Short mmCIF file of C-alpha atoms in Angstrom, two decimals:
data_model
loop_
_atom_site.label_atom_id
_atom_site.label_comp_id
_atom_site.label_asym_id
_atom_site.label_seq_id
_atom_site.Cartn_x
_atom_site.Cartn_y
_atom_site.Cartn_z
CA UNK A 1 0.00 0.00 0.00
CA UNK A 2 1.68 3.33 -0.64
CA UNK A 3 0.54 6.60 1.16
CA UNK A 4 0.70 9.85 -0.04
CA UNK A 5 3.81 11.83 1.08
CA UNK A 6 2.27 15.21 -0.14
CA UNK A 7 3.08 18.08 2.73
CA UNK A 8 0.35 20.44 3.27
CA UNK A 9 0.65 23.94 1.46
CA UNK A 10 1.52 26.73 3.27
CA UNK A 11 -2.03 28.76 3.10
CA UNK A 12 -4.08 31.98 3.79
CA UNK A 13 -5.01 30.72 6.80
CA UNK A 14 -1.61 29.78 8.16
CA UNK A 15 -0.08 33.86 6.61
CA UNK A 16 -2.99 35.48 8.99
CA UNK A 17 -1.98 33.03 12.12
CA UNK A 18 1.84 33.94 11.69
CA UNK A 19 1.01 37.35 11.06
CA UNK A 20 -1.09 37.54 14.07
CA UNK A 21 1.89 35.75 16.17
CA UNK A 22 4.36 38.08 14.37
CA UNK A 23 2.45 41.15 16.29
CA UNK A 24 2.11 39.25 19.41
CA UNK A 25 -1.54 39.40 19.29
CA UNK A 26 -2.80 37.17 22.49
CA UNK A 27 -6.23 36.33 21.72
CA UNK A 28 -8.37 36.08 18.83
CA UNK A 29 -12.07 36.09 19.61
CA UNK A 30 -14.44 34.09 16.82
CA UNK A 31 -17.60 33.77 16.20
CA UNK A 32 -17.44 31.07 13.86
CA UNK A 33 -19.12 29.13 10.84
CA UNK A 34 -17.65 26.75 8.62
CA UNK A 35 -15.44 29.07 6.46
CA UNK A 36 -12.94 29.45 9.72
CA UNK A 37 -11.83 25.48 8.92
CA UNK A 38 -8.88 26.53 7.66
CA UNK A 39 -7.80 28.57 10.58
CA UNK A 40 -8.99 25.60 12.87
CA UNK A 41 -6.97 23.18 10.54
CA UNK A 42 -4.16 25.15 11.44
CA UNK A 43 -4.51 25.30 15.06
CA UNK A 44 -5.07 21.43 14.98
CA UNK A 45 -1.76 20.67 12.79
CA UNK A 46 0.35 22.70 15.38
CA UNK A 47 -1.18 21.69 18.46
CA UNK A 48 0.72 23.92 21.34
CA UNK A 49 3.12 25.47 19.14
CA UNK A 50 1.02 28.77 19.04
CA UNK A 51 1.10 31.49 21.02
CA UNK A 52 -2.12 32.92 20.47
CA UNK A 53 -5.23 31.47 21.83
CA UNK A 54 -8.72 31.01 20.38
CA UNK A 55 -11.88 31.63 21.66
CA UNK A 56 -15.30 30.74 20.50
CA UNK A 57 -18.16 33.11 20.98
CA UNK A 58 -21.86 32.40 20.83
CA UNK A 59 -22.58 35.55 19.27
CA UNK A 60 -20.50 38.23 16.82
CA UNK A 61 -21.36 41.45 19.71
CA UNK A 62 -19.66 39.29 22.22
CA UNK A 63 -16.48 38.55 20.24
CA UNK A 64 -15.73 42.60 19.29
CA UNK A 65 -16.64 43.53 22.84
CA UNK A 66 -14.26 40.88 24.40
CA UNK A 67 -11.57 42.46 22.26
CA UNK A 68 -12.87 45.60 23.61
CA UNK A 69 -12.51 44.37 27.07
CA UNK A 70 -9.12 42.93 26.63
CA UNK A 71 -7.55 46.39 25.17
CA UNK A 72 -9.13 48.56 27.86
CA UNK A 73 -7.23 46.29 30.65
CA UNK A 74 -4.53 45.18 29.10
CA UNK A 75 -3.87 48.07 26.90
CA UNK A 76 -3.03 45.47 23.77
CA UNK A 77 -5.00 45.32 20.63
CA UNK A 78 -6.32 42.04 19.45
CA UNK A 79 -8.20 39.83 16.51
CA UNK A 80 -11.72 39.27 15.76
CA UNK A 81 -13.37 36.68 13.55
CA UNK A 82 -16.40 38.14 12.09
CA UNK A 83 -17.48 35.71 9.21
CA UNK A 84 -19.86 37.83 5.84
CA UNK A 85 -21.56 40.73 5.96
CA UNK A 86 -23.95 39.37 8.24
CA UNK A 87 -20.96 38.96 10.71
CA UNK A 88 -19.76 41.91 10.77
CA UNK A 89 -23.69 43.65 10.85
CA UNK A 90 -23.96 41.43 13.92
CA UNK A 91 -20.95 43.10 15.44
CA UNK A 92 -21.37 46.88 14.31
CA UNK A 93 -22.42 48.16 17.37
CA UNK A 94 -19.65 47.47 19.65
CA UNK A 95 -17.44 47.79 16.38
CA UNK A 96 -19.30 51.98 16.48
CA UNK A 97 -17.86 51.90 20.15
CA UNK A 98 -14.38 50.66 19.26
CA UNK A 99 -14.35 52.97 16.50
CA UNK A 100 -15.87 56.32 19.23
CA UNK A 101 -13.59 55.13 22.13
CA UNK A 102 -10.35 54.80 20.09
CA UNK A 103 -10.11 51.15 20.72
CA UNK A 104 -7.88 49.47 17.94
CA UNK A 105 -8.41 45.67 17.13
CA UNK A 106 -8.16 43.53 13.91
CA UNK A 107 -11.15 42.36 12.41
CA UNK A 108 -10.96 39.36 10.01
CA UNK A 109 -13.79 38.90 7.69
CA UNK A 110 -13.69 35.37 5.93
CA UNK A 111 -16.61 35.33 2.68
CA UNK A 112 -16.84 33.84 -0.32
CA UNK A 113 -15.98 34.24 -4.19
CA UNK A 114 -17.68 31.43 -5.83
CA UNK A 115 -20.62 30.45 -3.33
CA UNK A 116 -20.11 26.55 -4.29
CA UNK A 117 -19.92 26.73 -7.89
CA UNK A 118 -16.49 25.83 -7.65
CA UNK A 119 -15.97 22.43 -5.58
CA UNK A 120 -12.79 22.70 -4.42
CA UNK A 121 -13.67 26.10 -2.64
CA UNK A 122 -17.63 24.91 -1.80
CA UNK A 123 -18.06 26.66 1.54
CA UNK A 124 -21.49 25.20 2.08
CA UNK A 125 -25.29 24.93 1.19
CA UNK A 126 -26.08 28.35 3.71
CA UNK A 127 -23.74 30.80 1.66
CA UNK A 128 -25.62 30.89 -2.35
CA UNK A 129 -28.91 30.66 -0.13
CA UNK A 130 -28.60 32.63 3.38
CA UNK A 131 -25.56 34.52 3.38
CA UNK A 132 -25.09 36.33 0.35
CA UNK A 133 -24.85 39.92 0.00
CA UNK A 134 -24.74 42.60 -2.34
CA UNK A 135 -21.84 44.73 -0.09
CA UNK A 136 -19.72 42.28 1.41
CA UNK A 137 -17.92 42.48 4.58
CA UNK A 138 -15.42 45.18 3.93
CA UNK A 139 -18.45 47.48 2.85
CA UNK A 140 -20.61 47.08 5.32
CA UNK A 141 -17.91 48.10 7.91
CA UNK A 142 -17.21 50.91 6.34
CA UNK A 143 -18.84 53.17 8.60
CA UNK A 144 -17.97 51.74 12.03
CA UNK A 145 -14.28 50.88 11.60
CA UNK A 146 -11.16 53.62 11.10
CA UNK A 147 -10.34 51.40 7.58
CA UNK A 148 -11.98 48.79 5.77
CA UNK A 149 -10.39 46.76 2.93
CA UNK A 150 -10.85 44.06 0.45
CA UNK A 151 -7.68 41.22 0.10
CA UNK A 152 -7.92 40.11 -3.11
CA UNK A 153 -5.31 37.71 -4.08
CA UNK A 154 -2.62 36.02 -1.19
CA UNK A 155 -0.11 37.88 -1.65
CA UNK A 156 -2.30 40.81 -1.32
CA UNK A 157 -3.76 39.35 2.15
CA UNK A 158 -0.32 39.33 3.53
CA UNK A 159 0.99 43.22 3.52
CA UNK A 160 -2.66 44.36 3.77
CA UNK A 161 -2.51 42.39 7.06
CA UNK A 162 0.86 44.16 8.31
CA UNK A 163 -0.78 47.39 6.95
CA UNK A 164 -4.02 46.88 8.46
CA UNK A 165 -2.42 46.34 12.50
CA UNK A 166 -0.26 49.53 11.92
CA UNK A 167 -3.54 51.42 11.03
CA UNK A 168 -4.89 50.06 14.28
CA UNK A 169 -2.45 51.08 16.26
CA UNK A 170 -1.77 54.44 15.02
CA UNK A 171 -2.99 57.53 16.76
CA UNK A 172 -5.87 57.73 16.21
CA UNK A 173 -6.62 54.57 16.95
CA UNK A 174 -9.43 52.55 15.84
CA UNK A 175 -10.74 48.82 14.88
CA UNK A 176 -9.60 48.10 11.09
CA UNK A 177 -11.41 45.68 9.31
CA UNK A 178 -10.02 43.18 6.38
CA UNK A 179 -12.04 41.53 3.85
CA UNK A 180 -10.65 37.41 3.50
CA UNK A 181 -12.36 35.35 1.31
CA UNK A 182 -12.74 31.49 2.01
CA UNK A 183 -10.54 30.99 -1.66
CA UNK A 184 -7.46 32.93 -0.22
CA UNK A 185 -7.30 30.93 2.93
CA UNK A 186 -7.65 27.58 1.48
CA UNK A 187 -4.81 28.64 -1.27
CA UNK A 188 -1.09 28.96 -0.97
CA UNK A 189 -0.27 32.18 0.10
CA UNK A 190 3.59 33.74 0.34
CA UNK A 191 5.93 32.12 3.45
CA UNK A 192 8.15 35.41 3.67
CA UNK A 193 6.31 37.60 5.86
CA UNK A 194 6.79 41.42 5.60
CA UNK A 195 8.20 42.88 8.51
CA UNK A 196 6.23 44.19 11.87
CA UNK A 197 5.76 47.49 11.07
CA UNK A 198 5.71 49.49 14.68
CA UNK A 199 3.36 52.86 15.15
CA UNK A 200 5.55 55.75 16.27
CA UNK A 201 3.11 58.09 18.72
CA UNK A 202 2.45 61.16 17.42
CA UNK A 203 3.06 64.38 19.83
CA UNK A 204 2.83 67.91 20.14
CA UNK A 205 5.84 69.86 19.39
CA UNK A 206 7.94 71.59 22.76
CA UNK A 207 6.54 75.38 21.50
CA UNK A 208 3.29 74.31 21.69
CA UNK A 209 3.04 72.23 24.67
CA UNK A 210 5.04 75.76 26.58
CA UNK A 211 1.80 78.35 24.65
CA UNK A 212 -0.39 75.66 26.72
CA UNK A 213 1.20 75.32 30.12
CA UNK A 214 1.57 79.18 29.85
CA UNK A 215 -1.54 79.46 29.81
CA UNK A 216 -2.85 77.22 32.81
CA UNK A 217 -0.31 78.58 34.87
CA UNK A 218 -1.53 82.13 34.86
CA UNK A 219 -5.19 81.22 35.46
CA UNK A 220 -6.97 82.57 37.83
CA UNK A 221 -9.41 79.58 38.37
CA UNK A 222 -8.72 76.39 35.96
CA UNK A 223 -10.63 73.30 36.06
CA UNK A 224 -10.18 69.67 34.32
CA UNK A 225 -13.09 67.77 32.76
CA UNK A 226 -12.84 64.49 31.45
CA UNK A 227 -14.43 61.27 30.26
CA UNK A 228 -11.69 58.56 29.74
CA UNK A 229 -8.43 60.38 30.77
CA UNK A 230 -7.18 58.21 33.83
CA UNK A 231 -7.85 55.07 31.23
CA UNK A 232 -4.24 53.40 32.88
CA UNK A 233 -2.62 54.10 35.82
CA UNK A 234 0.19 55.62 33.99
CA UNK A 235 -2.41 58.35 32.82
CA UNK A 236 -4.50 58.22 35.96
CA UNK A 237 -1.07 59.65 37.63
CA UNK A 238 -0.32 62.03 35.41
CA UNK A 239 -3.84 63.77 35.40
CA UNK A 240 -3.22 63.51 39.51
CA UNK A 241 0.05 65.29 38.95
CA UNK A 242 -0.88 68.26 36.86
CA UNK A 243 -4.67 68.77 38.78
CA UNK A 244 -2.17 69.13 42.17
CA UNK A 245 0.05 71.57 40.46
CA UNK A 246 -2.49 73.66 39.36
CA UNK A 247 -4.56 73.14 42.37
CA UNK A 248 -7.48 72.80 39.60
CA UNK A 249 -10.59 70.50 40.18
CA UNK A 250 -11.45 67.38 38.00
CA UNK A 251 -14.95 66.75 37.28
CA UNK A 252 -16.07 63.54 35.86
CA UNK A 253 -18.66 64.37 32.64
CA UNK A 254 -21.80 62.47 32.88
CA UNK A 255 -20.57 58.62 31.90
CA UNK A 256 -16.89 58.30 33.08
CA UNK A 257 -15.45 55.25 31.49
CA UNK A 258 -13.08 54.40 33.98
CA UNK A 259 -12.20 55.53 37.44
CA UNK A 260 -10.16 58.59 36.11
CA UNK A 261 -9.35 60.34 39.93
CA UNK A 262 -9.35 59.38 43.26
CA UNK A 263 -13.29 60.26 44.50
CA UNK A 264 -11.64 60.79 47.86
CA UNK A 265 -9.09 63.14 46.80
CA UNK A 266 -9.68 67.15 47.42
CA UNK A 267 -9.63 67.93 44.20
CA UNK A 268 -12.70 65.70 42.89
CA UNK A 269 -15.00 67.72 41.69
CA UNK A 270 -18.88 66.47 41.88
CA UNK A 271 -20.89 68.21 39.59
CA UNK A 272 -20.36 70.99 36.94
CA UNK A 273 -22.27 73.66 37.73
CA UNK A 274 -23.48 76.65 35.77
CA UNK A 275 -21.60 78.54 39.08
CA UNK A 276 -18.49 76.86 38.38
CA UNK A 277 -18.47 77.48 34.55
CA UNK A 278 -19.07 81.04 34.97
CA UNK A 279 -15.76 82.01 37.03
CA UNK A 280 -13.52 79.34 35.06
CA UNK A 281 -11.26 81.03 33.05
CA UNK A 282 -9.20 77.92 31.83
CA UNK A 283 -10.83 74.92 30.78
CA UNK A 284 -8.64 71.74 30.07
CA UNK A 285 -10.26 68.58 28.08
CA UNK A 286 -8.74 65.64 28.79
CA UNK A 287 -10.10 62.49 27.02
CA UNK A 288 -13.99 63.53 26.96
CA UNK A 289 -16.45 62.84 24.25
CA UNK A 290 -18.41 66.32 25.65
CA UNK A 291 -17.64 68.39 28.45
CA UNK A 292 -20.78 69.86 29.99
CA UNK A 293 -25.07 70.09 28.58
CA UNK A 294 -26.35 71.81 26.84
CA UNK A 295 -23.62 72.67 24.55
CA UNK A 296 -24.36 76.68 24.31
CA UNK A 297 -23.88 76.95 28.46
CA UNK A 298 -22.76 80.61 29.12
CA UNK A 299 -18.95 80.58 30.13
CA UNK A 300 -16.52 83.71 30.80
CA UNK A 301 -16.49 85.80 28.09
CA UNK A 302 -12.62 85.13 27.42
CA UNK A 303 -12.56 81.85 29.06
CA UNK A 304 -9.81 79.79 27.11
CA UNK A 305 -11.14 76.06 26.40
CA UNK A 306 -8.35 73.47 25.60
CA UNK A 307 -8.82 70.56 24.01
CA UNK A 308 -6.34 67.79 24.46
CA UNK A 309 -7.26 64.16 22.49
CA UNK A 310 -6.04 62.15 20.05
CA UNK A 311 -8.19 63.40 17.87
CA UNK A 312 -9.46 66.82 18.89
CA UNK A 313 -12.91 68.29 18.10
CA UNK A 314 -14.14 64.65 17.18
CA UNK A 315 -13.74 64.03 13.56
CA UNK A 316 -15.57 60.40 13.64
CA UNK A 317 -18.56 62.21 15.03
CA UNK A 318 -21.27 64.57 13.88
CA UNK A 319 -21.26 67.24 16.10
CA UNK A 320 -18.57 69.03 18.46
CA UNK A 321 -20.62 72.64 19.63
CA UNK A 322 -18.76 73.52 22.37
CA UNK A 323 -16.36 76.28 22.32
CA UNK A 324 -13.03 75.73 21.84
CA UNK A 325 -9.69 77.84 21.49
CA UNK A 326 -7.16 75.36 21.57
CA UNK A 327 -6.34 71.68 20.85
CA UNK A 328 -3.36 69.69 21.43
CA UNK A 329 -3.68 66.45 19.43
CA UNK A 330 -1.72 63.29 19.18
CA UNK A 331 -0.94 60.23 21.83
CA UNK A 332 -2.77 61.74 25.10
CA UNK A 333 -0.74 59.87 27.67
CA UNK A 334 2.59 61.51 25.84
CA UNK A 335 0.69 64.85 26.56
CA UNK A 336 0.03 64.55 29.55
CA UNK A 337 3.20 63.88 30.06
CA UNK A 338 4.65 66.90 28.46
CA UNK A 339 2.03 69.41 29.94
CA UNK A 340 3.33 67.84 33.86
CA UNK A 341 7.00 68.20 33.15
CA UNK A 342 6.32 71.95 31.61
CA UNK A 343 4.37 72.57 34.66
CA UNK A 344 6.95 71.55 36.79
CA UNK A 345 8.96 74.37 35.54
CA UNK A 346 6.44 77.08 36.30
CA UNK A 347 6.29 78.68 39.62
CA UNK A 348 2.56 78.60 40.47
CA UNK A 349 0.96 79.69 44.00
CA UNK A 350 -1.76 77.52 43.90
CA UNK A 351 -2.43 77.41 47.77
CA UNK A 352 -5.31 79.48 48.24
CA UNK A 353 -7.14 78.23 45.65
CA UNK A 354 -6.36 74.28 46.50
CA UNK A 355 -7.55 74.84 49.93
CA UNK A 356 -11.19 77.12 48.49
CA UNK A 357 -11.70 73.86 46.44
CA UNK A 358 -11.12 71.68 49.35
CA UNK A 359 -13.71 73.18 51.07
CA UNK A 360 -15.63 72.86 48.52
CA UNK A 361 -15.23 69.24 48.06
CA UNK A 362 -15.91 68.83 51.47
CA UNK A 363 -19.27 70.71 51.91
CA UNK A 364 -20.52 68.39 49.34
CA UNK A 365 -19.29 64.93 50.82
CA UNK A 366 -21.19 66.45 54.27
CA UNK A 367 -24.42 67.48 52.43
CA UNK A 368 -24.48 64.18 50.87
CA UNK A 369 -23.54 61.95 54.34
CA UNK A 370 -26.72 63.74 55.39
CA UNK A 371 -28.70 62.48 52.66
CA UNK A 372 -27.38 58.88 52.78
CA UNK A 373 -28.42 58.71 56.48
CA UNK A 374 -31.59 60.45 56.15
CA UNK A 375 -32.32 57.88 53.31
CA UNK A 376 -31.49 55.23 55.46
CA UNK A 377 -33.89 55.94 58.40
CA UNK A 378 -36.63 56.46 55.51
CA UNK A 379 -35.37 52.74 54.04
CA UNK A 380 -36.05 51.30 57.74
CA UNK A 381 -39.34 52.95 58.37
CA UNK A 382 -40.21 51.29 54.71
CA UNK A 383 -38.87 47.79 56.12
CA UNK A 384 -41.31 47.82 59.38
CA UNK A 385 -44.68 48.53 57.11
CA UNK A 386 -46.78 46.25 57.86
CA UNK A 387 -49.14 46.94 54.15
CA UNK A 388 -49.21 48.45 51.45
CA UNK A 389 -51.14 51.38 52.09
CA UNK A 390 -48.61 52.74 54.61
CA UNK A 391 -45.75 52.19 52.50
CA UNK A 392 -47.97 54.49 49.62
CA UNK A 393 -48.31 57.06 52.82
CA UNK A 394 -44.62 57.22 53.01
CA UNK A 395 -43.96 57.48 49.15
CA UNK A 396 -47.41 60.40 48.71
CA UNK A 397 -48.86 61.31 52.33
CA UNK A 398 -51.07 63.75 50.61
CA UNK A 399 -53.04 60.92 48.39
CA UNK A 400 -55.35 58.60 50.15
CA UNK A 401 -55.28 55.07 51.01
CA UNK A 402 -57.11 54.07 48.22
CA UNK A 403 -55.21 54.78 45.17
CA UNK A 404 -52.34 52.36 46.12
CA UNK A 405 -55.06 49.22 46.17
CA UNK A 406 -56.32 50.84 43.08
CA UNK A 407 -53.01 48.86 41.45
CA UNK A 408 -52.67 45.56 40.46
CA UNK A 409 -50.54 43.83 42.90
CA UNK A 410 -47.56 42.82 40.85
CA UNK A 411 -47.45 46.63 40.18
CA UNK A 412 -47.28 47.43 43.99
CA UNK A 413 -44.52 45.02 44.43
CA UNK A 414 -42.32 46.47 41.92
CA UNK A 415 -42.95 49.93 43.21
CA UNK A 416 -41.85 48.70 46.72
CA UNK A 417 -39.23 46.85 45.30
CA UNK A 418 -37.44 49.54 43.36
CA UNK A 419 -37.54 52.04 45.80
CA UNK A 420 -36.37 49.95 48.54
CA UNK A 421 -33.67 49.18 46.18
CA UNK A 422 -33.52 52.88 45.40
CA UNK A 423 -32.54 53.46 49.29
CA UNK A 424 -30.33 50.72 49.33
CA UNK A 425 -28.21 52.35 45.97
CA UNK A 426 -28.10 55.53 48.54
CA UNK A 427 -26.33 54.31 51.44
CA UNK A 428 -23.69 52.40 49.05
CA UNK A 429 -23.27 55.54 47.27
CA UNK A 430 -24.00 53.90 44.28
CA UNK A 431 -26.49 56.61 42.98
CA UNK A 432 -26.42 60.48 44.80
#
């Protein structure tokens, strides 16, 4: 009997796996259909001689916002599977977030070319009938993703893979999607591998980082508002630092991503108020998709706004209203950075004005210990009721009895139930 000694071809889908490994991606998140067997074949024929690890997702949302997840904490972009058009409609909403919060990641979008017609590439009876589409995958990302591209032959799959990860990475950053179809990854496909191709960050120049700093450190009053700007704890310091030296507040806008500044520190501020606004005379952005609402609020008539983001004045958005005189664009962290050393040279006597916004800070946290506790003897009185009708006394003890048995029951109960859970939110501090 003689058996074949053929060696397996070196493929598409083992180019995208060394390419991956080449960029030390950890993880690549699938969900997956039949068109991945190539990629699986390759996992199988090397057993534990890969670095990178697969995981298999029950749903095309979950796999983008693992890769999501992953960056955030470990600060390292990753690969997604997202298999047709249909794939990669599944996953456009957290693919919209990626794109909004600067999150860079590798999406892979296997399709098909001949949709069975040609055996040797058949990728199943569910393409010519279920999944076919007029755009394709690299179309239909268009709009959520920084870059979206077609591979069309194998050679092309390899450098638009290199090219696609330095897109990622580069500021500003952003999920990048590549078009794959099932043909290129079953076919031989070059073994020479084009280099890793690093981003350089992108920074402001000296001059212009020194016309900033000037500026904060002769205001009168600055503040800091941001969304995202403590992301690590390499950028969580460095906000720290330059708030201390200027002695100026940082308020939190509305849906903080992450916990940007201590909550416990003296110069957290809680909420921005029209007060506030009105005798800030420096403004400084940090990482914030909008800084206050509505956008037209009234500030100082020469109050100096500063914008400091990747990509100031949000281009991938359709609206940025709020005034602005200045932007410093380019890796945030690295500007950060810059503005705290420049500060450092500055002789600013910020004492008066860290100890006003200490009190501040404080008055707050004792007007809202007051709440919490009188919340708490209102949650206790609500535990002893005995019925309904007094616990509707408590809530309106100005409408009678009646109109609480007026409800259904399961109504009642949820009423009780959310406010008791309402008072419970208080005295954690969850809600205030």
């Amino acid at each position: 009997m003689s058996h074949s000694t053929t060696r397996p071809i070196y493929n598409g889908a083992n180019a995208i796996i060394d390419q991956l490994d080449a960029n030390k991606v950890d993880c690549i998140f699938a969900s997956p259909i039949a068109i991945m067997a190539p990629v699986w074949e390759v996992f199988a024929a090397r057993e534990n001689k890969i670095n990178i690890r697969y995981f298999r997702c029950r749903h095309e949302l979950l796999a983008v916002s693992l890769a999501y997840g992953y960056f955030k904490v470990k600060g390292k972009p990753q690969a997604v599977f997202l298999p047709s058009s249909l794939g990669v409609l599944n996953g456009s909403m957290a693919l919209r977030s990626s794109l909004q919060e600067r999150i860079p990641m590798l999406v892979i979008s296997p399709d098909s070319l001949t949709y069975g017609e040609d055996a040797t590439t058949d990728p199943g009876p569910e393409w010519p009938s279920l999944l076919v589409d007029f755009a394709g995958p690299a179309i239909e990302g268009e709009r959520v993703v920084k870059w979206s591209k077609k591979a069309i032959t194998s050679s092309d799959l390899v450098q638009e893979l290199n090219r696609a990860q330095f897109i990622a990475n580069a500021v500003p950053r952003g999920p990048v999607l590549l078009e794959v179809s099932f043909d290129i990854l079953l076919h031989e496909a070059p073994k020479s591998l084009p280099p890793v191709l690093a981003s350089s960050p992108v920074v402001a120049t000296k001059s212009h980082i020194e016309e900033i700093t000037n500026l904060l450190a002769s205001a009168s009053s600055p503040i800091i508002i941001t969304e995202y700007g403590g992301r690590t704890k390499a950028e969580k310091e460095q906000l720290i630092h330059i708030a201390e030296t200027l002695a100026a507040p940082v308020f939190e806008f509305m849906m903080p991503a992450y916990h940007n500044f201590p909550r416990s520190h003296p110069l957290y501020g809680f909420e921005i108020t029209t007060e506030i606004l009105n005798k800030t005379d420096v403004i400084l952005l940090i990482g914030c998709n909008a800084p206050w609402h509505p956008p037209h609020r009234a500030l100082m008539p020469d109050c100096t706004v500063i914008h400091l983001e990747e990509d100031p004045l949000r281009p991938r958005a359709p609206y940025w209203g709020y005034k602005t005189t200045h932007t410093i664009a380019g890796d945030r962290f690295l500007n950060m950075k810059q503005i705290s050393a420049s500060l450092e040279d500055k002789k600013i006597d910020n004492k008066k004005r860290a100890n006003d916004w200490s009190r501040y800070s404080n008055s707050i946290r004792e007007k809202t210990v007051k709440m919490h506790k009188k919340c708490y003897k209102q949650r206790n009185k609500v535990f002893r009721l005995q019925n309904y009708s007094e616990f509707y006394m408590i809530l309106y003890p100005k409408t009678a009895h009646a109109s609480m048995r007026l409800l259904p029951r399961f109504l009642r109960c949820w009423i009780i139930c959310t406010v008791l859970n309402y008072f419970n939110n208080l005295e954690a501090g969850v809600v205030h």
